[in-house]
Amino acid sequence: MTSGSADGADDAGVRWEQAGPVATVTLCRPDVLNAQTPAMWSELESISRKLPGDVRVVIVRGEGRAFSAGLDLSVARGSGDASPAQLARLSPEECAARIAGFQAAFTWLRRPSLLTIAAVHGHAIGAGFQLALNCDLRILADDARFSMAEVTLGLVPDLGGTKRLTELVGYGRALEICVTGRRIAADEAARLGLATAVVPAAELDGAVADLTAAVLSADGGAVAEIKALLAGAADRSYDEQDRAEREAQTRRLRELAGAGE
């Protein structure tokens, strides 16, 4: 890959850089295990708008000893715009709109034109777990630990992670994970289908690089169509999925033949 531009946003606790068709987004508050804040979410959403159109793969990682320890407790216990106390003072409509803004920092990772990979080491708790869940694929170091810990604060997961979790592990297991908030070690994550692969911590970067290279070796248009087909499959009947396949293949054939719009 050719080297690309970098856009530092360390003050917000997030930075990103591009190397050819690959963008790497790094949470960079290692002193607090990349605990998340509204400023980080704002920058993550901003990155989604800054990405050049030639980016095909986005890698999300955490600096230091962990992927992300979740919501910064100073936010949860404080009086800022994202604190439970402040949100509770809003009307239901205003509160939902505020949360929708927070969700936008995560849900862009599901964009059909991108293949997104979470490189997870150490703790991925609460918002950290949901950030990884919003990625298409998750490569875990063997020291990775997942936890949907919102219930310990009397809250629910609200950053776009519940549907993907249920799709991956099924309703019963997803319910158990969310209502207990327990830690899930990397080997269990692999058994449950939460991990694309688990590797020794020293091999995490290499495994992510290998997966990225494999994705980039495939036709970009085909990858985007396949992602859209599979992402929508659970909500379609067999007949609807068959039709979606036909339509996607027609678009690919026309594109390959130079007859696309």
XYZ file of C-alpha atoms in Angstrom:
261
model
C 0.000 0.000 0.000
C 1.121 3.542 -0.589
C 1.434 5.894 2.310
C -1.414 8.297 2.698
C -2.485 11.304 4.662
C -2.933 11.432 8.402
C -5.359 13.531 10.379
C -4.417 13.710 14.034
C -7.147 14.288 16.577
C -5.338 13.223 19.733
C -6.990 15.982 21.766
C -10.320 14.211 21.282
C -8.797 10.843 22.125
C -9.089 9.493 18.575
C -6.817 9.720 15.559
C -6.964 8.280 12.090
C -4.594 7.765 9.216
C -4.896 6.486 5.683
C -2.526 4.272 3.730
C -3.951 3.721 0.265
C -7.334 1.981 0.544
C -6.906 1.318 4.281
C -7.848 3.725 7.077
C -6.825 2.987 10.655
C -8.816 4.550 13.488
C -7.048 4.467 16.854
C -8.512 5.238 20.261
C -5.671 7.069 21.993
C -6.389 7.595 25.673
C -4.159 4.779 26.909
C -3.793 6.257 30.399
C -7.483 5.470 31.030
C -7.634 2.316 28.901
C -9.266 4.302 26.073
C -12.371 5.046 28.121
C -14.805 6.856 25.849
C -16.239 10.367 26.021
C -18.690 12.419 23.942
C -15.676 14.222 22.419
C -14.396 10.882 21.156
C -17.793 10.023 19.722
C -17.973 13.381 17.981
C -14.570 12.773 16.396
C -15.490 9.229 15.359
C -18.580 10.563 13.604
C -16.472 13.290 12.006
C -14.005 10.699 10.714
C -16.871 8.924 8.958
C -17.451 12.092 6.936
C -13.746 12.732 6.244
C -12.920 9.328 4.809
C -11.982 9.546 1.118
C -14.051 7.514 -1.292
C -11.156 5.219 -2.151
C -11.016 3.749 1.376
C -12.166 0.133 1.310
C -11.059 -1.190 4.717
C -11.254 0.502 8.107
C -9.303 -0.964 11.026
C -10.328 0.094 14.540
C -7.835 -0.414 17.366
C -6.933 0.857 20.814
C -3.593 2.246 21.935
C -1.889 0.880 25.016
C -3.083 -2.010 27.172
C -6.725 -2.232 26.054
C -9.119 -1.737 23.172
C -11.544 0.323 25.282
C -12.721 0.136 28.883
C -16.086 1.612 27.876
C -17.710 4.864 28.928
C -15.441 7.102 30.972
C -16.848 6.956 34.497
C -16.285 10.704 34.884
C -18.930 11.098 32.168
C -21.309 8.614 33.770
C -20.996 10.290 37.172
C -20.720 13.883 35.992
C -23.148 16.553 34.806
C -22.119 16.897 31.158
C -24.290 16.451 28.072
C -23.867 12.664 28.052
C -24.347 12.021 31.755
C -27.421 10.016 32.781
C -28.476 12.871 35.045
C -28.423 15.418 32.221
C -30.081 13.105 29.716
C -32.855 12.378 32.199
C -33.699 16.084 32.322
C -34.445 16.172 28.597
C -37.799 15.403 27.070
C -38.089 11.826 25.760
C -37.772 13.141 22.202
C -34.692 15.237 23.015
C -33.081 12.369 24.895
C -33.619 9.964 21.994
C -32.196 12.535 19.562
C -29.110 13.007 21.734
C -28.536 9.253 21.873
C -29.004 9.036 18.091
C -26.082 11.448 17.781
C -23.949 9.198 19.979
C -24.952 6.145 17.941
C -23.759 7.806 14.726
C -20.175 7.482 16.002
C -20.563 3.701 15.857
C -23.088 2.794 13.184
C -21.154 4.206 10.220
C -18.863 1.190 10.587
C -21.693 -0.886 9.103
C -21.628 1.153 5.864
C -21.877 -1.269 2.884
C -19.007 0.367 0.993
C -16.548 -0.396 3.823
C -15.205 -3.612 5.300
C -14.467 -2.835 8.934
C -12.176 -4.816 11.239
C -11.804 -4.449 15.011
C -8.342 -5.383 16.300
C -9.139 -6.151 19.937
C -6.692 -6.654 22.771
C -7.264 -6.344 26.495
C -10.610 -5.080 27.709
C -13.492 -4.192 25.375
C -16.210 -3.236 27.836
C -19.600 -1.621 27.283
C -19.110 1.035 24.618
C -15.842 -0.703 23.728
C -17.647 -3.994 23.112
C -20.277 -2.202 21.042
C -17.606 -0.462 18.969
C -16.156 -3.875 18.136
C -19.627 -5.284 17.416
C -20.362 -2.537 14.901
C -17.322 -3.668 12.917
C -17.878 -6.427 10.364
C -15.070 -8.635 11.663
C -13.232 -8.949 14.975
C -9.680 -10.267 15.331
C -8.923 -10.868 19.015
C -5.662 -11.172 20.858
C -5.738 -14.031 23.318
C -5.874 -11.546 26.207
C -9.068 -9.887 24.921
C -12.088 -9.665 27.212
C -15.604 -8.601 26.182
C -18.305 -7.369 28.559
C -21.662 -5.664 27.986
C -21.495 -3.858 31.303
C -24.213 -1.213 30.905
C -26.514 -3.162 33.219
C -24.113 -2.540 36.109
C -25.039 1.156 35.830
C -28.752 0.374 35.529
C -28.609 1.179 31.810
C -29.095 -0.694 28.531
C -26.673 -1.042 25.606
C -27.605 1.783 23.231
C -24.727 2.235 20.787
C -25.823 -0.103 18.032
C -24.554 -3.360 19.504
C -27.642 -5.358 20.479
C -28.810 -6.467 17.021
C -25.354 -7.625 15.931
C -24.825 -9.424 19.241
C -28.146 -11.255 18.859
C -27.362 -12.165 15.249
C -23.995 -13.591 16.248
C -24.881 -15.582 19.367
C -28.673 -15.934 19.377
C -31.330 -14.396 21.624
C -30.795 -16.515 24.719
C -27.039 -16.081 24.898
C -27.274 -12.374 24.013
C -29.773 -11.876 26.826
C -27.515 -13.685 29.300
C -24.488 -11.603 28.230
C -26.364 -8.312 28.549
C -28.205 -8.918 31.827
C -25.189 -10.318 33.671
C -22.522 -7.983 32.293
C -20.024 -10.807 32.749
C -16.573 -10.971 31.161
C -16.148 -13.132 28.064
C -12.627 -14.375 27.466
C -11.208 -14.621 23.954
C -11.543 -18.390 23.735
C -15.232 -18.238 24.666
C -15.746 -15.349 22.232
C -14.399 -17.607 19.492
C -16.736 -20.470 20.481
C -19.742 -18.132 20.515
C -18.959 -16.643 17.101
C -17.996 -13.206 18.409
C -14.436 -13.521 17.106
C -13.384 -14.011 13.515
C -10.082 -15.321 14.870
C -8.087 -15.385 18.102
C -4.309 -15.070 17.935
C -1.444 -14.551 20.380
C -1.187 -10.882 21.333
C 2.162 -10.529 19.566
C 0.543 -11.714 16.317
C -2.506 -9.411 16.366
C -1.133 -6.804 13.967
C 0.047 -9.462 11.542
C -3.305 -11.259 11.581
C -5.160 -8.013 10.893
C -2.738 -7.198 8.071
C -3.251 -10.638 6.531
C -7.037 -10.321 6.677
C -6.873 -6.816 5.225
C -4.713 -8.038 2.345
C -7.158 -10.871 1.638
C -10.077 -8.431 1.519
C -8.199 -6.040 -0.760
C -7.304 -8.859 -3.131
C -11.003 -9.283 -3.915
C -13.012 -7.085 -6.254
C -14.209 -4.073 -4.270
C -17.611 -3.948 -5.922
C -18.205 -7.623 -5.252
C -17.195 -7.239 -1.593
C -19.642 -4.349 -1.124
C -22.481 -6.285 -2.750
C -21.741 -9.401 -0.679
C -21.709 -7.381 2.536
C -25.094 -5.835 1.677
C -26.544 -9.229 0.730
C -25.485 -10.898 3.955
C -26.289 -7.929 6.205
C -29.893 -7.898 5.030
C -30.398 -11.650 4.761
C -31.887 -12.173 8.226
C -34.687 -9.696 7.528
C -35.626 -11.167 4.134
C -37.660 -14.220 3.200
C -36.038 -16.826 0.968
C -37.836 -15.366 -2.048
C -36.711 -11.852 -1.125
C -33.119 -12.999 -0.644
C -33.182 -14.836 -3.970
C -34.363 -11.638 -5.619
C -31.674 -9.603 -3.862
C -29.052 -12.052 -5.152
C -30.369 -11.746 -8.711
C -30.358 -7.981 -8.564
C -26.863 -7.816 -7.049
C -25.483 -10.207 -9.654
C -27.078 -8.217 -12.457
C -25.359 -5.077 -11.191
C -22.016 -6.889 -10.982
C -22.307 -8.348 -14.489
C -23.134 -4.955 -15.956
C -20.342 -3.275 -14.026
C -17.780 -5.860 -15.117
C -18.915 -5.524 -18.712
C -18.670 -1.747 -18.554
C -22.425 -1.375 -18.924
C -23.139 -0.003 -15.451
C -24.722 3.372 -14.882
